[in-house]
Coordinates of C-alpha atoms and ligand atoms in Angstrom, one line a residue:
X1 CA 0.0 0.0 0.0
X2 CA 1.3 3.4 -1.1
X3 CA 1.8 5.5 2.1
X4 CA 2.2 9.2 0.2
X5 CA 3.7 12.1 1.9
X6 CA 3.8 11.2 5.4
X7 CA 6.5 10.9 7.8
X8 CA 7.4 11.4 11.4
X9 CA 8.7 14.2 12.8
X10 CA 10.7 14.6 16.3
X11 CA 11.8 17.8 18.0
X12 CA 13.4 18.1 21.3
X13 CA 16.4 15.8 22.7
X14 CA 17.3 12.9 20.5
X15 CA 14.8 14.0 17.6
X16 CA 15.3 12.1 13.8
X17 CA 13.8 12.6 10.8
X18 CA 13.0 10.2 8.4
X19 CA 10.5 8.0 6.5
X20 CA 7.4 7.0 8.8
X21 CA 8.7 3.1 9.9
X22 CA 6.0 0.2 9.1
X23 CA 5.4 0.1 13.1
X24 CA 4.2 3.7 13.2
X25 CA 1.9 3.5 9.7
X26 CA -0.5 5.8 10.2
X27 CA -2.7 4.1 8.2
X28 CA -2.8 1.4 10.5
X29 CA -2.8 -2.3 9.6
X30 CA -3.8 -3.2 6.5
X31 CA -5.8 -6.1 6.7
X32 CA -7.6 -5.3 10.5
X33 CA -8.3 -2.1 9.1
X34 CA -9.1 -2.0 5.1
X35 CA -9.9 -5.8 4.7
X36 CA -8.1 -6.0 1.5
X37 CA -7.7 -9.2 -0.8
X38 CA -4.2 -9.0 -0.9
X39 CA -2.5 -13.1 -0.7
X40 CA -1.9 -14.5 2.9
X41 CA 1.0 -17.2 3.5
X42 CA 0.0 -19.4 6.0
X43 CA 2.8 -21.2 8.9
X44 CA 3.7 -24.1 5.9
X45 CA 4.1 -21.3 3.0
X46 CA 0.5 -22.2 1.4
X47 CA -0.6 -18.5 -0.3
X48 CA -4.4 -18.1 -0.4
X49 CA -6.4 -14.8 -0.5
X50 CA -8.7 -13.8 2.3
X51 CA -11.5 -13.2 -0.5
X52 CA -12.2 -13.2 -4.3
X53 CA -9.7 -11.0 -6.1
X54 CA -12.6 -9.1 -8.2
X55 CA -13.5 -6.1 -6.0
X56 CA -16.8 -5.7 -4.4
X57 CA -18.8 -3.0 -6.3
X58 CA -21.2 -0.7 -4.2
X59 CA -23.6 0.9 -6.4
X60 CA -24.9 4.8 -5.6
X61 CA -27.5 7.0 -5.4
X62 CA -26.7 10.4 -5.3
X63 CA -29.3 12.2 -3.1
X64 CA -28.8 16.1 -4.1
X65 CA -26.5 18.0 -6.1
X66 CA -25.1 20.5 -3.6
X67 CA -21.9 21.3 -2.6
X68 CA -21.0 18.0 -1.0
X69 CA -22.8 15.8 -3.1
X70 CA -20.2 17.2 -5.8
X71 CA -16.9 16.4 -3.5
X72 CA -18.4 13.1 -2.3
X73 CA -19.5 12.0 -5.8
X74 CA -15.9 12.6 -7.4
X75 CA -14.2 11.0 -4.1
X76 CA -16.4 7.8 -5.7
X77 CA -15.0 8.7 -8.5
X78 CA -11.5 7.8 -7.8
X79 CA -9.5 5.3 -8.4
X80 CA -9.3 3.0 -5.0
X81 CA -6.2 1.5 -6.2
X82 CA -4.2 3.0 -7.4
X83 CA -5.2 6.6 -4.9
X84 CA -5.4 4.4 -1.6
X85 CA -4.3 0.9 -2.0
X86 CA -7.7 -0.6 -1.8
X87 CA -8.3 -3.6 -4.1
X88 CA -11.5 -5.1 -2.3
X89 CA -13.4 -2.6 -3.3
X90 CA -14.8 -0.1 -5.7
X91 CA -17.9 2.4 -6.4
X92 CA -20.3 3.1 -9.3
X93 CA -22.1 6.5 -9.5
X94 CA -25.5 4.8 -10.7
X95 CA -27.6 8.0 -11.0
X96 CA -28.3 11.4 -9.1
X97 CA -31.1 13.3 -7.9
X98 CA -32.2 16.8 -7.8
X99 CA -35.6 17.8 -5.9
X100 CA -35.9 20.0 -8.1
X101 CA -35.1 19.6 -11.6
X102 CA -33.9 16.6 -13.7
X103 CA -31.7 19.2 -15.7
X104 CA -30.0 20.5 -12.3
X105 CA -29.1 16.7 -11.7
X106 CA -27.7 16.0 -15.1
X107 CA -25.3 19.7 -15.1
X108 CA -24.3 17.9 -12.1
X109 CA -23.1 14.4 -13.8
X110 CA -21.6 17.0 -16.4
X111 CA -19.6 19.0 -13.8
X112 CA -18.3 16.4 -12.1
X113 CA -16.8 14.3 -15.3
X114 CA -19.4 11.5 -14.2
X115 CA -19.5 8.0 -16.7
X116 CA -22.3 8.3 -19.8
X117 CA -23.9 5.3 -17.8
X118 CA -24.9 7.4 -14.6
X119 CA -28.7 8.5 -14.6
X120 CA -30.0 12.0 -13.8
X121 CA -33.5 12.0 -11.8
X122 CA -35.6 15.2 -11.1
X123 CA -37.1 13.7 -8.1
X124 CA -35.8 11.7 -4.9
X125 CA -38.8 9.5 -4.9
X126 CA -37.5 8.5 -8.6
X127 CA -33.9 7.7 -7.2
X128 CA -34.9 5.9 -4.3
X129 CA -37.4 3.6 -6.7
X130 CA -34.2 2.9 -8.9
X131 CA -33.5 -1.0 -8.6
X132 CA -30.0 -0.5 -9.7
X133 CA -28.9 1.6 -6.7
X134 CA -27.8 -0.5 -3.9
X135 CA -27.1 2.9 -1.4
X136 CA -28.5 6.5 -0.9
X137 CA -25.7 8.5 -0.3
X138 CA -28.2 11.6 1.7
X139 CA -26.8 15.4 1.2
X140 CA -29.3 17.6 1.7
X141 CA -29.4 20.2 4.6
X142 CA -29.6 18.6 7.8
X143 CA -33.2 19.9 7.9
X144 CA -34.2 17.4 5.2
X145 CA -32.2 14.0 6.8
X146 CA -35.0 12.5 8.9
X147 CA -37.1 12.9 5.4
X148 CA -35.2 12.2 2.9
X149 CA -33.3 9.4 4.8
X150 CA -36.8 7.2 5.7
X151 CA -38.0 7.5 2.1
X152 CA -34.7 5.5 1.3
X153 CA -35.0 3.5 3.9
X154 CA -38.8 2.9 3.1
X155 CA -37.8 1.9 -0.5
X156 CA -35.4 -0.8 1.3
X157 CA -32.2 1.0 0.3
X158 CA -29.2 1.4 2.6
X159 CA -28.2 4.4 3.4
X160 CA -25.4 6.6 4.4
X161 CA -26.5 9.8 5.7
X162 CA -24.5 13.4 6.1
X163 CA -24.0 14.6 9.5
X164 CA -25.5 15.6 11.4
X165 CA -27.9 12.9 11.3
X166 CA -31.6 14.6 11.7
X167 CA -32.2 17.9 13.4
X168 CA -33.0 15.8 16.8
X169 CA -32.6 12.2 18.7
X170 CA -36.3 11.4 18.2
X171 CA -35.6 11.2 14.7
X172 CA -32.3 9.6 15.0
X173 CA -34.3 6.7 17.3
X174 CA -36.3 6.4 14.5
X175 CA -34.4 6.2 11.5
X176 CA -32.5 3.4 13.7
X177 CA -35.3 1.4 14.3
X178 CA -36.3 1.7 10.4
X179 CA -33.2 0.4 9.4
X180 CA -33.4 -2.1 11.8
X181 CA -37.0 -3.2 10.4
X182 CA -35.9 -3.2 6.8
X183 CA -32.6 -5.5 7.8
X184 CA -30.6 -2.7 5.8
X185 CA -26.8 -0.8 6.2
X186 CA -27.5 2.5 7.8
X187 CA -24.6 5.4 8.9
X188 CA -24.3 8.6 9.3
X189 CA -21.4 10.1 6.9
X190 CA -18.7 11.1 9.7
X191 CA -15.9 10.9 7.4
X192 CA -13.8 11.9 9.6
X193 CA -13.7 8.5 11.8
X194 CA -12.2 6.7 9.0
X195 CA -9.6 9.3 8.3
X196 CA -5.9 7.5 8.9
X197 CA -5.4 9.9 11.2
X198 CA -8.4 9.2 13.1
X199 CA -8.2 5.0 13.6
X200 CA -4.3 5.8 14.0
X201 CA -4.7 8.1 17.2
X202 CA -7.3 5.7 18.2
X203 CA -5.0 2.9 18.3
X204 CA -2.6 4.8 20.4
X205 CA -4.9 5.9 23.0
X206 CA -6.2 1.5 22.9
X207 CA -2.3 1.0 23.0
X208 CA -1.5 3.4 26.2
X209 CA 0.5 5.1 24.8
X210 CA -0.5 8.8 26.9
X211 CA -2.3 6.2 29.7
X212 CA -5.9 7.0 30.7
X213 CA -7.3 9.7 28.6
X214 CA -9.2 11.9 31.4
X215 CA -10.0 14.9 29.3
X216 CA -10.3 15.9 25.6
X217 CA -10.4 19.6 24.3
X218 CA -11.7 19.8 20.9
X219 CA -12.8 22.9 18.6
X220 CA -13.8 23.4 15.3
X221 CA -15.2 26.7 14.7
X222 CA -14.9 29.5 11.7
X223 CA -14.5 33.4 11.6
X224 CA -17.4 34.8 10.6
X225 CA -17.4 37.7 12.4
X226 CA -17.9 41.0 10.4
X227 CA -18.0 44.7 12.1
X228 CA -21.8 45.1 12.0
X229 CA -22.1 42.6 14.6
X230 CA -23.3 39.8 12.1
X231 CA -22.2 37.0 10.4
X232 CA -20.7 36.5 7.0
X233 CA -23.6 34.4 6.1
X234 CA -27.1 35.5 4.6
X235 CA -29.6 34.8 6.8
X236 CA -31.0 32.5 4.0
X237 CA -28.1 30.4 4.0
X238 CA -28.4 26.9 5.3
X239 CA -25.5 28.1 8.2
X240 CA -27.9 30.1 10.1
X241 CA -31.1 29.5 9.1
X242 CA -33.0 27.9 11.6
X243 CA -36.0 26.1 8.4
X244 CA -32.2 24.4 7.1
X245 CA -31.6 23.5 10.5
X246 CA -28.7 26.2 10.7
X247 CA -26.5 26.6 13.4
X248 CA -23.3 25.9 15.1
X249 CA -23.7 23.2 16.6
X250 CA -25.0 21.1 14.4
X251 CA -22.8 21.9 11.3
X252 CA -19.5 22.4 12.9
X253 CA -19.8 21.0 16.6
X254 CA -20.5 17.7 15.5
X255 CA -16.8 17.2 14.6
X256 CA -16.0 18.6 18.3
X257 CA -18.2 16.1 19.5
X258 CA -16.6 13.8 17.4
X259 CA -13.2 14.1 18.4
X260 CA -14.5 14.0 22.2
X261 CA -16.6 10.7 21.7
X262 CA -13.9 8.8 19.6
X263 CA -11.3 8.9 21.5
X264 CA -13.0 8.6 25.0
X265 CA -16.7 7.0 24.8
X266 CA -16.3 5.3 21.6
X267 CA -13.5 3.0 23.4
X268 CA -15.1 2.8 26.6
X269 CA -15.7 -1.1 27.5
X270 CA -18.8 -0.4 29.4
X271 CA -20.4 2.4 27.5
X272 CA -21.2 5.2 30.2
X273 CA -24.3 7.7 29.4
X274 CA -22.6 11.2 29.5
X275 CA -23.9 14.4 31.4
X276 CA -24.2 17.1 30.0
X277 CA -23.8 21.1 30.5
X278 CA -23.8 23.6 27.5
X279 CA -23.6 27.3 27.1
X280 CA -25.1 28.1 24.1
X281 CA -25.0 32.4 22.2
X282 CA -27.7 32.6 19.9
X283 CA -27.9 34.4 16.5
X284 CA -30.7 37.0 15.6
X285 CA -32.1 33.9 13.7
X286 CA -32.7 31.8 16.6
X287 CA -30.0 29.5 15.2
X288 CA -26.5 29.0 17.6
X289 CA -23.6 31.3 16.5
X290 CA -22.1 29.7 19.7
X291 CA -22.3 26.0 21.6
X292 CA -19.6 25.4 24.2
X293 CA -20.5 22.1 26.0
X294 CA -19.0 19.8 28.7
X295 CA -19.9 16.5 28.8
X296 CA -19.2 14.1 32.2
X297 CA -18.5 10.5 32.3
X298 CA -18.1 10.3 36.4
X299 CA -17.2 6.7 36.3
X300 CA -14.6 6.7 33.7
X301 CA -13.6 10.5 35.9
X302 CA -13.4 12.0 32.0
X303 CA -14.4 14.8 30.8
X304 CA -15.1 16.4 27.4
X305 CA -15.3 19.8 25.8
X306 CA -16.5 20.4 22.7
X307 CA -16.7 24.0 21.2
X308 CA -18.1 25.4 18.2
X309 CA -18.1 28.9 17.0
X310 CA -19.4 31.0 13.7
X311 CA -17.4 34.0 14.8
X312 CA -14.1 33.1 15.5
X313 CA -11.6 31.0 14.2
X314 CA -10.2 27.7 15.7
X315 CA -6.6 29.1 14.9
X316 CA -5.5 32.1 14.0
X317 CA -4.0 31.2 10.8
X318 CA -3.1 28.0 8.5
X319 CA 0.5 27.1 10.8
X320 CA -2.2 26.4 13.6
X321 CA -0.3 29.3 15.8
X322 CA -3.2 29.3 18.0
X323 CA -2.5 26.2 19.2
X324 CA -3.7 22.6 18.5
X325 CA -7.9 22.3 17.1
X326 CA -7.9 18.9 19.5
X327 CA -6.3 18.4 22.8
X328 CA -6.1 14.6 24.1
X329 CA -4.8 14.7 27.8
X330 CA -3.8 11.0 29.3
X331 CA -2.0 10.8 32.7
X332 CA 1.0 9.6 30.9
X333 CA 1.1 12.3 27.8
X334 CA -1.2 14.3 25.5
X335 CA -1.5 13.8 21.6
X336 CA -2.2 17.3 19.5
X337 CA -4.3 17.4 16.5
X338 CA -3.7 20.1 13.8
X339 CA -7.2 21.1 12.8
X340 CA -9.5 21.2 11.1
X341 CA -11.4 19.1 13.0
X342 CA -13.4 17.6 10.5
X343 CA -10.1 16.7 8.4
X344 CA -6.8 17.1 10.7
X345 CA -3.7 16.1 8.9
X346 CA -1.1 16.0 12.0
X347 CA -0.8 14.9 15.4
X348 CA 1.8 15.3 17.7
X349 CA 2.6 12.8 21.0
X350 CA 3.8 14.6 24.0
X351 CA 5.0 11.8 26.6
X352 CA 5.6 12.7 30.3
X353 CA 8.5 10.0 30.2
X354 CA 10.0 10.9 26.9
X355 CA 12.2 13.9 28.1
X356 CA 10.7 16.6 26.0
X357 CA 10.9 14.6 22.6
X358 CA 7.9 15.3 20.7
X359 CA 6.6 12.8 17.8
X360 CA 4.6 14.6 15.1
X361 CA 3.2 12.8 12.4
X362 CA 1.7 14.4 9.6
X363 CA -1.0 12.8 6.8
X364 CA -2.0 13.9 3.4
X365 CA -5.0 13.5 1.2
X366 CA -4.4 10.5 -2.0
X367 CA -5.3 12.7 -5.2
X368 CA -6.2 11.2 -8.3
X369 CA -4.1 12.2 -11.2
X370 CA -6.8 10.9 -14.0
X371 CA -9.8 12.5 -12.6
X372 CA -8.0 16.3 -12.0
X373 CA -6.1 15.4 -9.1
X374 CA -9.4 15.0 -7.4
X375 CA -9.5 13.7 -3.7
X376 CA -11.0 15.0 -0.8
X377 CA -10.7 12.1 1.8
X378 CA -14.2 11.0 1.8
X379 CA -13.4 8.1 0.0
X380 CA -12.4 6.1 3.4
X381 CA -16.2 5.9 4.9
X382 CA -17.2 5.1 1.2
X383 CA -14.6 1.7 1.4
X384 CA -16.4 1.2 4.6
X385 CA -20.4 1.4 3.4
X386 CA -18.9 -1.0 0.6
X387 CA -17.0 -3.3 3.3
X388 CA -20.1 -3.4 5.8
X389 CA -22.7 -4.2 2.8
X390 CA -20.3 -7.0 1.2
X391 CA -20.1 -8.4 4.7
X392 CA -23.7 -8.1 5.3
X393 CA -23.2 -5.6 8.3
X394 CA -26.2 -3.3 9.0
X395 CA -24.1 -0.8 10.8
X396 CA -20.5 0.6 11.2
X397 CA -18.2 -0.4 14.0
X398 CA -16.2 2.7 13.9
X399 CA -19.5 5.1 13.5
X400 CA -22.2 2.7 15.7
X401 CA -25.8 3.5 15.5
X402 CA -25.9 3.5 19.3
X403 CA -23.1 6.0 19.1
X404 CA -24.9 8.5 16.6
X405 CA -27.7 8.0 18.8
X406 CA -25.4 9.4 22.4
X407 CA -24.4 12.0 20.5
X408 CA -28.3 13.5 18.8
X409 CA -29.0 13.0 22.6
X410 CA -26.0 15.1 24.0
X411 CA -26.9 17.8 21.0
X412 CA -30.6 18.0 21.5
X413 CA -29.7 18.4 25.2
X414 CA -27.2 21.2 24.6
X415 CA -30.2 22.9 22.5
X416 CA -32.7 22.6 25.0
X417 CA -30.6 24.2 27.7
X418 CA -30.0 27.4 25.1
X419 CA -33.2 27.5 23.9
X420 CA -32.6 26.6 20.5
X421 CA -36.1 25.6 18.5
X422 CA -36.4 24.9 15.0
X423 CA -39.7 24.4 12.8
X424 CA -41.9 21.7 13.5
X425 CA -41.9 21.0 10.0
X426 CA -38.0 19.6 10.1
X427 CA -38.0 18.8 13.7
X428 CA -41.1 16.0 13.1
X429 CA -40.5 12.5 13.9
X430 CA -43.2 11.1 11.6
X431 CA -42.6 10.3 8.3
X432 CA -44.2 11.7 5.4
X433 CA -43.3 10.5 1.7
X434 CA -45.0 13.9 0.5
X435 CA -43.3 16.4 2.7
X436 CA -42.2 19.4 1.0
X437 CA -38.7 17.9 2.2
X438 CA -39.5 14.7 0.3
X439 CA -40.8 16.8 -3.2
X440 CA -38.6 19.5 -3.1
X441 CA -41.9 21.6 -3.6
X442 CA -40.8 24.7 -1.1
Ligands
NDP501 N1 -19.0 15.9 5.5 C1 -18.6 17.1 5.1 O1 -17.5 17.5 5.0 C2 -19.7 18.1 4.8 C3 -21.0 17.8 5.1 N2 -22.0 18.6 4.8 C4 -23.3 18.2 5.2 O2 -24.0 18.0 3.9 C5 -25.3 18.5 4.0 C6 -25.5 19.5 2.8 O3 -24.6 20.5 2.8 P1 -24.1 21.3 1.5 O4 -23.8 20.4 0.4 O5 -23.0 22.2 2.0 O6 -25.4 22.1 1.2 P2 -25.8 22.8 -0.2 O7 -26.7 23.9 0.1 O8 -24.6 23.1 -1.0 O9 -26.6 21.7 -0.9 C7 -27.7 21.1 -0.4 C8 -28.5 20.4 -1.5 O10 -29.7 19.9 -0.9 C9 -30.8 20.0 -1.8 N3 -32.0 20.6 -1.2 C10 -33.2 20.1 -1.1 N4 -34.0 20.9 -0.6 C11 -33.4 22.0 -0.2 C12 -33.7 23.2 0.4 N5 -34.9 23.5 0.8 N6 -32.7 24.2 0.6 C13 -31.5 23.9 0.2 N7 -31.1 22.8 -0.4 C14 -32.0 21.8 -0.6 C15 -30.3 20.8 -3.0 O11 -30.1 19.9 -4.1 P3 -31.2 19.5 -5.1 O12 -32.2 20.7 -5.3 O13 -30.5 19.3 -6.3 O14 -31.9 18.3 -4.6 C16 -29.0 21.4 -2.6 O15 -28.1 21.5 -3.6 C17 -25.5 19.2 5.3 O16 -26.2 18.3 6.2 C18 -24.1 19.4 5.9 O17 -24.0 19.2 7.2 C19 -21.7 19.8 4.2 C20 -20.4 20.2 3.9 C21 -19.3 19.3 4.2
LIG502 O1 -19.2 19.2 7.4 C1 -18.7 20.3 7.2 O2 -17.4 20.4 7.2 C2 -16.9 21.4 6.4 C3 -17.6 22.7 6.6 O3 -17.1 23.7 5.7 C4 -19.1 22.6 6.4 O4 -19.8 23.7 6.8 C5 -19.6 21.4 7.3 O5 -20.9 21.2 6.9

């Protein structure tokens, strides 16, 4: 597996340079990890391959044509091989749908270089209907999740859905329990879980290598702030406005919340309900500008803060001046993550008993030279919908539904105590295949 532009970095006494060693990969072990095909000798030399050598091919449904529909589409677009080492897998764009025009959904196809063979649909009851399509990948606001996700899930697709998952944990419980009725693969699109950098700082904290992790800082916020005492978004825009289910919290916070719950509840043996305290500064929309929130685990003595602001910056600039986006303190150590959040590409390890020596890895997104250099690093949690769905998994084991679940609890919680409200119209639990979110008819 090509391992491109990383290496490991020490400064302080005894610090090297070089290529990062096989032991430290931060892509993590092949096959635990990526499940390839690759041939296995066994202890008398026999070579056998853990599967069939012809890739598994998961088959899409592109459920809008926004902004990240277009990166996520072309990240399926990419060549898994020869980008990322993956052989045991691959990804066909089958069609796309618009909610509002079939000609929006084929300038789409156009724009993003797409195969002749992909379909354009000017509805998502049309997409979802398509037998072809073995997954609805959902990217419409986050208004329109709980929606648009149960009409795929009602039409027996599965599903990967954009975070955050719906606007609140009712409709989380219930899109859960839909997938679980329809036996079908349901996630919610965190790509930043299967990030190498993520399942690679994971590992160290399941090796020990900073001890018990007892707190976790973690921020992901932009700078927004403009002199008139607004922000740099329209109040139209999906950011803000509180029918798109705009806010901070839910856009940005989420990858706060992430970084908190992967590297402290997410490898918790006994899984521990968290408390939870917020402060949260709301916009003249009624939507969050600002959610700072604490959550408790008393019996693991752990405790997370997530922040999340539309005014100010996690770092004052690019070189991260302002100091690392995530902070993971263990009694032994504390490991620094270079935001952003959602995609960090460098950690540091700071060991109590190392004297001073610091270890900083750094990562890179694979680009694809034949499709424009393309690659955005959502192609890892597509690898994984195709994994789960060839192995006949319903759900992720690095992105659990029980997990997705804690964390709509911890942010409809954090609403509540701001007083945060949004329309009943996206914040419904009952499912409606003629909702305006559904027809696109606004
Ligand atoms: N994982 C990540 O890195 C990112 C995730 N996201 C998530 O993806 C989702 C979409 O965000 P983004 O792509 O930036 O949003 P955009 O506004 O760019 O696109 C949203 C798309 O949803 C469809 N849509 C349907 N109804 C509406 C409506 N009433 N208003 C607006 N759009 C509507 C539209 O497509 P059409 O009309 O063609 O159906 C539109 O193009 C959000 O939930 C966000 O959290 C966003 C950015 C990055
Ligand atoms: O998921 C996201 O990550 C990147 C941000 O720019 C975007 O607003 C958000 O939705």
């Amino acid at each position: 597996m090509a391992i491109r532009g990383r290496f490991i970095r020490e400064t302080g006494p005894g610090a090297q340079t070089g290529e990062c060693p096989a032991a430290i990969n931060p892509m993590g072990p092949r096959r635990s990890q990526f499940g390839n095909n690759d041939p296995i000798e066994d202890d008398e030399g026999n070579i056998s391959t853990m599967a069939s050598n012809t890739p598994f091919t998961l088959k899409w449904g592109i459920m809008a044509t926004g902004w990240i529909a277009d990166a996520f589409t072309r990240d399926l677009l990419t060549n898994p091989t020869t980008t990322r080492g993956v052989h045991d897998v691959r990804h066909e764009v089958v069609a796309v749908a618009s909610s509002s025009a079939k000609e929006r959904a084929e300038e789409f196809l156009v724009k993003i270089k797409a195969p002749s063979s992909a379909k354009a649909y000017g509805s998502y009851h049309e997409l979802v209907a398509d037998p072809e399509i073995d997954i609805i990948y959902v990217a419409t606001p986050h208004s329109h999740h709980f929606q648009n996700a149960m009409l795929a899930l009602e039409a027996g697709k599965n599903v990967l859905c954009e975070k955050s998952l719906t606007v609140t944990a009712s409709q989380a419980h219930k899109l859960v329990d839909k997938a679980k009725e329809k036996n079908v693969f349901f996630m919610e699109a965190v790509w930043t879980r299967y990030q190498p950098i993520s399942i690679k700082i994971r590992e160290l904290i399941q090796s020990g290598v900073i001890g018990p992790v007892y707190r976790v800082v973690a921020d992901l916020s932009f700078g927004n702030d403009k002199p008139d005492g607004t922000v740099s978004f329209a109040d139209t825009n999906r950011m803000v406005n509180p029918d798109l289910a705009g806010g901070a919290l839910l856009d940005l916070g989420i990858y706060s919340l992430t970084w908190v719950f992967q590297t402290m509840y997410h490898l918790q043996k006994e899984k521990e309900k968290p408390k939870v305290v917020a402060a949260v500064q709301k916009y003249h929309t009624g939507a969050d500008e600002a959610t700072s929130i604490i959550v408790q685990w008393p019996q693991h003595k752990s405790q997370g803060i997530a922040l999340t602001s539309l005014r100010l910056a996690t770092g004052v600039d690019k070189e991260n001046t302002g100091g690392p986006a995530i902070r993971i303190q263990g009694s032994g150590g504390e490991i620094h993550v270079t935001g952003p959040a959602y995609r960090p590409l460098q950690y540091k390890v700071i060991r109590s008993d190392a004297g001073g020596k610091i270890e900083t890895v750094d990562f890179s997104i694979p680009k694809d030279p034949e499709r424009d250099d393309w690659g955005h690093g959502m192609f890892w949690e597509a690898d994984e919908c195709a994994r789960c769905i060839r192995d006949g998994k319903k759900e992720s084991e690095s992105m659990p539904w029980e997990e997705s679940l804690v964390i709509m609890e911890v942010m409809d919680e954090a609403l509540k105590q701001g007083g945060v409200t949004y329309p009943d119209l996206i914040t419904t639990d009952v499912f409606d295949a003629q909702s305006p979110l559904n027809t696109g008819k606004r």
